[in-house]
Amino acid sequence: MTIRYLKEGQDAQALAAADAKVRSTVETILADIGQRGDMAVRELSRTFDQWDPADFRLSDDQIQAAVRSLSPRELEDIRFAQAQIRKFAQAQLDSMQEIEIETVPGVRLGHKHIPVQAVGCYVPGGKYPMIASAHMSVLTAKVAGVPRVAATAPTYKGQPHPAIVAAMHLAGADEIYTLGGVQAVGALALGTESIRPVDMLVGPGNMFVAEAKRQLYGRVGIDLFAGPTETLVIADDSADAEMCAVDLLGQAEHGPTSPSVLLTTSEPLARGTLAAIEEQLQRLPTAEVARASWAAHGAVIVCDTLEEMLAKADELAYEHVQVLTRDPDYFLQHMRNYGALFLGPRTNVAYGDKVIGTNHTLPTNRNARYTGGLWVGKFLKTCTYQRVLTDEASALIGEYCSRLCHMEQFAGHGEQANLRVRRYGTRAEVPWYQPVAALD
């Protein structure tokens, strides 16, 4: 197996040093919010966002003013995107069946899907107004049946971004806040005098928001552990350099720490893509960010075979995987570690990010090895229940349970079973704190 790097990104040691600084900063901020509540949140908002409104929660009048400020075309575009996302989320929900079965006569076991009761949705918006994140989080939670959804986004150029507010509202948010950064997710998770705590946090964010969610996990649930967005383009010699470069830079513009990788069996395509990236960076409006990202975190990897590309792609376990090969379905059938696949040249990561219907909150940092992305099921707790309907069934299960408990040396557990054997069976002589003897 021969794998060649024509370009490599930053090494893991440099990334770890940066992560340590972020962890320390976030820990201090969360402790401050936990101790001082609203006062800390307001000070942090003034410091980081120069935002100090009378109330961080938007009123109905403010929400309606934001909606009215958008053109009919803008509102229609938001509604179209939300219709696609709602349709796919509903189909996912419909696939989740509640069950109840009889395992032995008189024993009924089942599970129910119960919505999380309160969810906080973070929508990034400081650098770029991430309107789509409102659809992906708020709307999906509402399809799942979450009764209280609190959505928040930072200011954009000093004010609430009207399209983000409108998207939150149209998606069904019950509370809308203009509050960003660690102070936003901290307030939602920990609660303050004016913000009721939630049970779960979802949504993407910068490295500080992602770290805050990591530290808050356990106090609340989260969708997943997220890092900077990632994209992997898998291509063979049927692809063209222009499209590869566009699809790589389209994600590199997210931020200066966003990895973008080309994985290909064609060295001419690899070299052509490198040249096309340099050419496009001369005219890309977001080139300042994309150039920094590509310089530090871009990579071009050349393999000899499809099988080598598959193995490398599964090792990378990237968030977004764009497949530009003669047979994209080969990767659909065989690839195991990815956030979302984009199969063929007619689709791309931007479609998934903004409008096509699948969710754009996806695993990064190789987390795709053990989890998928945000979906309607993340907002549902699958909870089991049991019924024992006959005396005979209770006594039967009790006999087995008693002996198994004593194998583990749990006498108190065993007595729970023994009591049922005495009361509901025909063996009143069963001694306390001893395993029930088998009759055969």
Coordinates of C-alpha atoms in Angstrom, one line a residue:
M1 CA 0.0 0.0 0.0
T2 CA 1.5 3.3 -1.1
I3 CA -0.1 6.5 0.2
R4 CA 1.6 9.8 -0.7
Y5 CA 1.0 13.3 0.8
L6 CA 1.4 16.1 -1.7
K7 CA 0.4 18.5 1.1
E8 CA -0.1 18.0 4.9
G9 CA -1.9 19.9 7.6
Q10 CA -0.8 21.0 11.0
D11 CA 0.5 18.4 13.4
A12 CA -1.5 17.1 16.4
Q13 CA 0.9 18.6 19.0
A14 CA 0.2 22.2 17.9
L15 CA -3.6 21.5 17.9
A16 CA -3.4 20.1 21.4
A17 CA -1.7 23.2 22.8
A18 CA -4.4 25.4 21.4
D19 CA -7.1 23.1 22.8
A20 CA -5.6 23.4 26.3
K21 CA -5.9 27.2 26.3
V22 CA -9.5 27.0 25.2
R23 CA -10.4 24.5 28.0
S24 CA -9.0 26.7 30.6
T25 CA -10.8 29.8 29.4
V26 CA -14.1 28.0 29.1
E27 CA -13.8 26.5 32.6
T28 CA -13.3 29.9 34.1
I29 CA -16.3 31.4 32.3
L30 CA -18.7 28.6 33.2
A31 CA -17.7 28.8 36.9
D32 CA -18.4 32.5 36.8
I33 CA -21.9 31.9 35.3
G34 CA -22.6 29.2 37.9
Q35 CA -21.7 31.6 40.7
R36 CA -23.1 34.9 39.6
G37 CA -25.8 34.0 37.1
D38 CA -27.3 36.9 35.1
M39 CA -24.7 39.4 36.3
A40 CA -21.9 37.3 34.9
V41 CA -23.8 36.6 31.6
R42 CA -24.3 40.3 31.1
E43 CA -20.7 41.2 31.8
L44 CA -19.5 38.6 29.4
S45 CA -21.9 39.7 26.7
R46 CA -20.6 43.3 27.1
T47 CA -17.0 42.2 27.0
F48 CA -17.1 39.7 24.1
D49 CA -20.0 41.0 21.9
Q50 CA -20.5 44.6 23.1
W51 CA -24.2 43.7 23.6
D52 CA -26.1 44.9 26.6
P53 CA -29.9 45.0 25.9
A54 CA -32.5 45.5 28.5
D55 CA -33.5 41.8 28.0
F56 CA -31.6 39.1 26.1
R57 CA -34.9 37.4 25.3
L58 CA -36.7 38.9 22.3
S59 CA -40.3 40.0 22.6
D60 CA -43.1 39.0 20.3
D61 CA -43.0 42.5 18.7
Q62 CA -39.2 42.2 18.1
I63 CA -39.7 38.8 16.5
Q64 CA -42.4 40.0 14.2
A65 CA -40.4 43.0 13.3
A66 CA -37.5 40.7 12.2
V67 CA -39.9 38.6 10.1
R68 CA -41.4 41.7 8.4
S69 CA -37.9 43.1 7.6
L70 CA -37.2 40.2 5.3
S71 CA -38.3 40.2 1.6
P72 CA -41.0 37.7 0.4
R73 CA -38.2 35.9 -1.5
E74 CA -36.1 35.5 1.6
L75 CA -39.0 34.2 3.6
E76 CA -39.9 31.8 0.8
D77 CA -36.4 30.5 0.7
I78 CA -36.4 29.9 4.4
R79 CA -39.7 28.1 4.2
F80 CA -38.6 25.9 1.4
A81 CA -35.5 24.8 3.3
Q82 CA -37.5 24.1 6.4
A83 CA -40.0 22.1 4.4
Q84 CA -37.2 19.8 3.2
I85 CA -35.8 19.4 6.7
R86 CA -39.2 18.8 8.2
K87 CA -40.1 16.2 5.6
F88 CA -36.9 14.2 6.2
A89 CA -37.1 14.5 10.0
Q90 CA -40.7 13.4 10.0
A91 CA -39.8 10.3 7.9
Q92 CA -37.0 9.5 10.4
L93 CA -39.5 9.8 13.2
D94 CA -42.0 7.6 11.4
S95 CA -39.3 4.9 11.2
M96 CA -39.0 4.7 15.0
Q97 CA -41.6 2.3 16.1
E98 CA -42.7 1.8 19.7
I99 CA -43.0 -1.8 20.6
E100 CA -44.6 -4.2 23.1
I101 CA -43.9 -8.0 23.0
E102 CA -44.6 -11.0 25.0
T103 CA -41.4 -12.8 25.8
V104 CA -42.9 -15.7 27.8
P105 CA -46.5 -16.2 28.7
G106 CA -47.6 -13.4 31.0
V107 CA -44.5 -11.2 30.5
R108 CA -44.9 -8.1 28.4
L109 CA -41.9 -5.9 27.6
G110 CA -41.9 -2.7 25.6
H111 CA -40.3 0.6 24.8
K112 CA -41.6 4.1 24.3
H113 CA -40.0 7.2 22.6
I114 CA -40.3 10.1 25.0
P115 CA -39.2 13.6 23.9
V116 CA -36.6 15.5 25.9
Q117 CA -38.7 18.2 27.8
A118 CA -36.5 21.3 27.3
V119 CA -33.8 21.9 24.6
G120 CA -31.4 24.8 24.1
C121 CA -30.5 25.4 20.4
Y122 CA -27.3 27.4 19.7
V123 CA -27.2 29.1 16.3
P124 CA -23.8 30.5 15.3
G125 CA -24.0 34.0 13.9
G126 CA -21.1 36.2 14.9
K127 CA -18.9 35.8 11.8
Y128 CA -21.4 34.3 9.4
P129 CA -25.2 34.3 10.1
M130 CA -25.8 30.6 10.2
I131 CA -29.5 30.7 9.4
A132 CA -29.6 27.0 8.5
S133 CA -28.6 26.0 12.0
A134 CA -32.0 27.2 13.2
H135 CA -33.8 24.8 10.9
M136 CA -31.5 21.9 11.8
S137 CA -31.9 22.2 15.6
V138 CA -35.1 24.0 16.4
L139 CA -37.3 22.4 13.7
T140 CA -35.9 18.9 14.2
A141 CA -36.6 19.2 18.0
K142 CA -40.1 20.3 17.3
V143 CA -40.7 17.4 14.9
A144 CA -39.6 15.1 17.7
G145 CA -42.2 16.7 20.0
V146 CA -39.9 18.7 22.4
P147 CA -42.4 21.0 24.3
R148 CA -39.9 23.8 25.1
V149 CA -37.2 24.9 22.7
A150 CA -35.1 27.9 23.6
A151 CA -33.0 29.2 20.7
T152 CA -30.2 31.7 20.9
A153 CA -27.7 33.4 18.6
P154 CA -25.1 36.1 19.0
T155 CA -25.5 39.5 17.4
Y156 CA -24.4 40.1 13.9
K157 CA -22.9 43.5 13.3
G158 CA -24.2 44.6 16.6
Q159 CA -27.9 43.6 16.2
P160 CA -30.0 40.4 16.2
H161 CA -29.8 39.0 12.7
P162 CA -33.4 39.2 11.3
A163 CA -33.1 36.1 9.1
I164 CA -31.8 34.0 12.0
V165 CA -34.7 35.3 14.2
A166 CA -37.2 34.6 11.5
A167 CA -35.9 31.1 10.9
M168 CA -36.0 30.3 14.7
H169 CA -39.6 31.6 14.8
L170 CA -40.8 29.8 11.7
A171 CA -39.1 26.6 13.0
G172 CA -41.2 26.8 16.2
A173 CA -38.9 28.1 18.9
D174 CA -40.7 28.9 22.1
E175 CA -38.1 31.3 23.4
I176 CA -35.6 33.4 21.3
Y177 CA -32.5 35.0 22.8
T178 CA -29.8 37.2 21.3
L179 CA -26.9 35.9 23.3
G180 CA -23.7 34.3 22.0
G181 CA -20.7 32.3 23.0
V182 CA -20.0 30.4 26.2
Q183 CA -22.2 32.8 28.1
A184 CA -25.2 31.6 26.0
V185 CA -24.8 27.9 26.3
G186 CA -23.7 28.3 30.0
A187 CA -26.8 30.3 30.8
L188 CA -29.1 27.7 29.1
A189 CA -27.4 24.7 30.7
L190 CA -26.9 26.1 34.2
G191 CA -29.9 28.5 34.4
T192 CA -29.8 32.0 35.7
E193 CA -32.4 34.3 37.4
S194 CA -33.9 35.1 34.0
I195 CA -33.2 32.0 31.9
R196 CA -34.7 28.6 32.9
P197 CA -32.2 25.7 32.5
V198 CA -32.7 23.2 29.7
D199 CA -32.1 19.4 29.7
M200 CA -30.1 19.3 26.4
L201 CA -27.9 21.5 24.3
V202 CA -27.6 21.2 20.5
G203 CA -26.1 23.1 17.6
P204 CA -22.7 23.9 16.2
G205 CA -20.4 26.7 17.4
N206 CA -16.8 27.9 17.5
M207 CA -14.1 26.2 19.5
F208 CA -15.2 27.9 22.7
V209 CA -18.9 26.9 22.3
A210 CA -17.9 23.3 21.5
E211 CA -15.6 23.1 24.6
A212 CA -18.4 24.6 26.7
K213 CA -20.8 21.8 25.6
R214 CA -18.1 19.2 26.3
Q215 CA -17.6 20.6 29.9
L216 CA -21.4 20.8 30.5
Y217 CA -22.1 17.3 29.2
G218 CA -23.5 15.3 32.2
R219 CA -25.1 18.4 33.7
V220 CA -27.1 18.4 30.5
G221 CA -27.3 16.2 27.4
I222 CA -25.7 17.3 24.2
D223 CA -26.1 16.4 20.5
L224 CA -22.4 15.4 20.0
F225 CA -18.8 16.5 20.7
A226 CA -18.1 18.9 17.9
G227 CA -14.9 20.5 16.6
P228 CA -14.1 22.6 13.6
T229 CA -16.0 21.5 10.4
E230 CA -14.2 19.0 8.2
T231 CA -14.6 18.0 4.6
L232 CA -13.1 15.2 2.7
V233 CA -13.3 15.0 -1.1
I234 CA -12.8 11.5 -2.5
A235 CA -12.0 11.6 -6.3
D236 CA -10.7 9.5 -9.1
D237 CA -9.6 10.6 -12.6
S238 CA -13.2 11.1 -13.7
A239 CA -13.4 14.2 -11.5
D240 CA -12.1 17.7 -12.4
A241 CA -9.8 20.0 -10.5
E242 CA -12.2 23.0 -10.6
M243 CA -14.9 21.1 -8.8
C244 CA -12.5 19.5 -6.3
A245 CA -11.1 23.0 -5.5
V246 CA -14.5 24.6 -5.1
D247 CA -15.8 21.9 -2.8
L248 CA -12.7 22.0 -0.6
L249 CA -12.6 25.8 -0.3
G250 CA -16.4 25.9 0.2
Q251 CA -15.8 24.3 3.6
A252 CA -12.4 25.9 4.3
E253 CA -14.1 29.3 4.5
H254 CA -15.9 28.2 7.7
G255 CA -12.9 29.2 9.8
P256 CA -9.1 29.1 10.0
T257 CA -9.1 25.7 11.8
S258 CA -11.3 23.8 9.4
P259 CA -9.6 20.8 7.7
S260 CA -10.2 20.2 4.0
V261 CA -8.7 17.1 2.4
L262 CA -8.5 15.7 -1.1
L263 CA -8.1 11.9 -1.3
T264 CA -7.5 10.7 -4.8
T265 CA -6.1 7.9 -7.0
S266 CA -5.1 10.5 -9.6
E267 CA -1.8 12.4 -9.1
P268 CA -2.6 14.7 -12.1
L269 CA -5.9 15.6 -10.5
A270 CA -4.2 16.2 -7.1
R271 CA -1.7 18.6 -8.7
G272 CA -4.4 20.2 -10.8
T273 CA -6.5 20.8 -7.7
L274 CA -3.6 22.4 -5.8
A275 CA -3.2 24.8 -8.7
A276 CA -6.9 25.4 -9.0
I277 CA -7.1 26.2 -5.2
E278 CA -4.4 28.8 -5.6
E279 CA -6.1 30.4 -8.6
Q280 CA -9.5 30.5 -6.8
L281 CA -8.0 32.0 -3.7
Q282 CA -7.1 35.0 -5.7
R283 CA -10.8 35.8 -6.2
L284 CA -12.8 34.1 -3.4
P285 CA -14.5 36.8 -1.3
T286 CA -13.7 34.8 1.9
A287 CA -10.2 34.0 0.8
E288 CA -8.6 35.5 4.0
V289 CA -10.2 32.8 6.1
A290 CA -10.1 30.0 3.5
R291 CA -6.4 30.6 2.8
A292 CA -5.4 30.3 6.5
S293 CA -7.5 27.2 6.8
W294 CA -6.0 25.6 3.7
A295 CA -2.5 26.5 4.6
A296 CA -2.7 25.1 8.2
H297 CA -5.2 22.2 7.8
G298 CA -5.5 21.4 4.1
A299 CA -4.1 18.1 2.8
V300 CA -3.8 16.2 -0.5
I301 CA -3.4 12.5 -0.3
V302 CA -2.7 10.2 -3.3
C303 CA -3.5 6.5 -3.2
D304 CA -3.0 3.7 -5.7
T305 CA -6.4 2.0 -5.4
L306 CA -10.1 2.5 -4.4
E307 CA -9.5 0.1 -1.5
E308 CA -6.6 2.3 -0.2
M309 CA -8.9 5.4 -0.4
L310 CA -11.6 3.5 1.4
A311 CA -9.3 2.5 4.2
K312 CA -7.8 6.0 4.5
A313 CA -11.3 7.6 4.5
D314 CA -12.5 5.3 7.3
E315 CA -9.4 6.1 9.3
L316 CA -10.0 9.9 8.9
A317 CA -13.7 9.5 9.8
Y318 CA -14.5 13.0 8.6
E319 CA -17.7 15.0 9.1
H320 CA -18.5 15.6 5.4
V321 CA -17.4 13.2 2.6
Q322 CA -17.9 14.3 -1.0
V323 CA -17.5 11.4 -3.4
L324 CA -16.5 12.3 -7.0
T325 CA -15.8 8.9 -8.5
R326 CA -17.2 6.8 -11.3
D327 CA -19.0 4.6 -8.8
P328 CA -19.9 6.7 -5.7
D329 CA -22.1 3.8 -4.4
Y330 CA -18.9 1.8 -3.7
F331 CA -18.3 4.1 -0.8
L332 CA -22.0 4.1 0.3
Q333 CA -21.8 0.3 0.4
H334 CA -18.4 0.0 2.1
M335 CA -17.5 3.1 4.0
R336 CA -18.2 2.9 7.8
N337 CA -17.0 6.1 9.4
Y338 CA -18.4 9.4 8.2
G339 CA -20.9 12.1 9.3
A340 CA -22.7 12.4 5.9
L341 CA -22.0 11.2 2.4
F342 CA -22.5 13.4 -0.7
L343 CA -22.6 11.0 -3.6
G344 CA -21.7 12.2 -7.1
P345 CA -21.0 15.6 -8.7
R346 CA -24.7 16.8 -8.7
T347 CA -24.8 17.2 -4.9
N348 CA -22.3 18.8 -2.5
V349 CA -21.8 19.7 1.1
A350 CA -23.4 23.1 0.8
Y351 CA -26.7 21.4 -0.2
G352 CA -26.6 19.4 3.0
D353 CA -25.5 22.4 5.0
K354 CA -28.3 24.7 3.9
V355 CA -31.4 23.1 2.3
I356 CA -31.6 19.5 1.0
G357 CA -33.1 18.1 4.2
T358 CA -30.5 16.0 6.0
N359 CA -29.1 17.5 9.1
H360 CA -25.9 19.5 9.1
T361 CA -24.9 19.0 12.7
L362 CA -22.4 16.2 12.3
P363 CA -19.6 14.4 14.2
T364 CA -16.0 15.8 13.8
N365 CA -12.6 14.9 15.3
R366 CA -13.0 11.2 14.3
N367 CA -16.2 10.9 16.4
A368 CA -17.9 9.4 13.3
R369 CA -16.3 6.1 14.4
Y370 CA -19.0 5.8 17.1
T371 CA -21.9 8.2 16.4
G372 CA -23.9 9.8 13.6
G373 CA -25.1 13.3 13.5
L374 CA -28.0 15.2 14.9
W375 CA -31.4 13.8 13.9
V376 CA -34.9 13.5 15.3
G377 CA -33.9 10.5 17.4
K378 CA -31.4 12.5 19.4
F379 CA -34.3 14.4 21.0
L380 CA -36.1 11.2 22.0
K381 CA -35.4 9.0 25.0
T382 CA -36.1 5.4 24.2
C383 CA -37.4 4.1 27.6
T384 CA -38.3 0.6 28.4
Y385 CA -41.1 -0.8 30.6
Q386 CA -42.3 -4.2 31.7
R387 CA -45.5 -5.9 32.9
V388 CA -45.9 -9.3 34.5
L389 CA -49.6 -10.1 34.1
T390 CA -49.9 -13.6 35.8
D391 CA -48.9 -15.2 39.1
E392 CA -47.3 -18.0 37.2
A393 CA -45.1 -15.7 35.1
S394 CA -43.9 -13.8 38.2
A395 CA -43.0 -17.0 40.0
L396 CA -41.2 -18.4 37.0
I397 CA -39.1 -15.3 36.4
G398 CA -38.5 -15.0 40.1
E399 CA -36.9 -18.4 40.4
Y400 CA -34.4 -17.6 37.7
C401 CA -33.8 -14.1 39.0
S402 CA -33.2 -15.4 42.6
R403 CA -30.4 -17.8 41.5
L404 CA -28.8 -15.3 39.2
C405 CA -28.7 -12.6 41.9
H406 CA -27.0 -15.0 44.3
M407 CA -24.4 -15.9 41.6
E408 CA -23.5 -12.2 41.8
Q409 CA -23.8 -12.2 45.7
F410 CA -26.6 -9.7 45.8
A411 CA -28.8 -11.1 48.6
G412 CA -31.1 -8.1 48.7
H413 CA -31.7 -8.3 45.0
G414 CA -32.4 -12.0 45.4
E415 CA -35.0 -11.4 48.1
Q416 CA -37.0 -9.2 45.7
A417 CA -37.3 -12.2 43.6
N418 CA -37.9 -14.6 46.5
L419 CA -40.8 -12.6 47.8
R420 CA -42.6 -12.9 44.5
V421 CA -42.0 -16.6 44.4
R422 CA -43.6 -17.0 47.8
R423 CA -46.5 -14.7 47.1
Y424 CA -47.4 -15.7 43.5
G425 CA -46.0 -19.2 43.2
T426 CA -46.6 -22.5 45.1
R427 CA -43.4 -22.5 47.1
A428 CA -44.1 -20.7 50.4
E429 CA -41.2 -22.5 52.0
V430 CA -38.5 -20.5 50.1
P431 CA -36.1 -19.3 52.7
W432 CA -35.1 -15.7 53.1
Y433 CA -31.8 -14.6 51.5
Q434 CA -31.2 -17.9 49.9
P435 CA -31.4 -18.8 46.2
V436 CA -34.6 -20.6 45.1
A437 CA -33.7 -24.2 44.4
A438 CA -34.5 -25.6 41.0
L439 CA -37.2 -28.3 41.0
D440 CA -35.7 -30.4 38.2

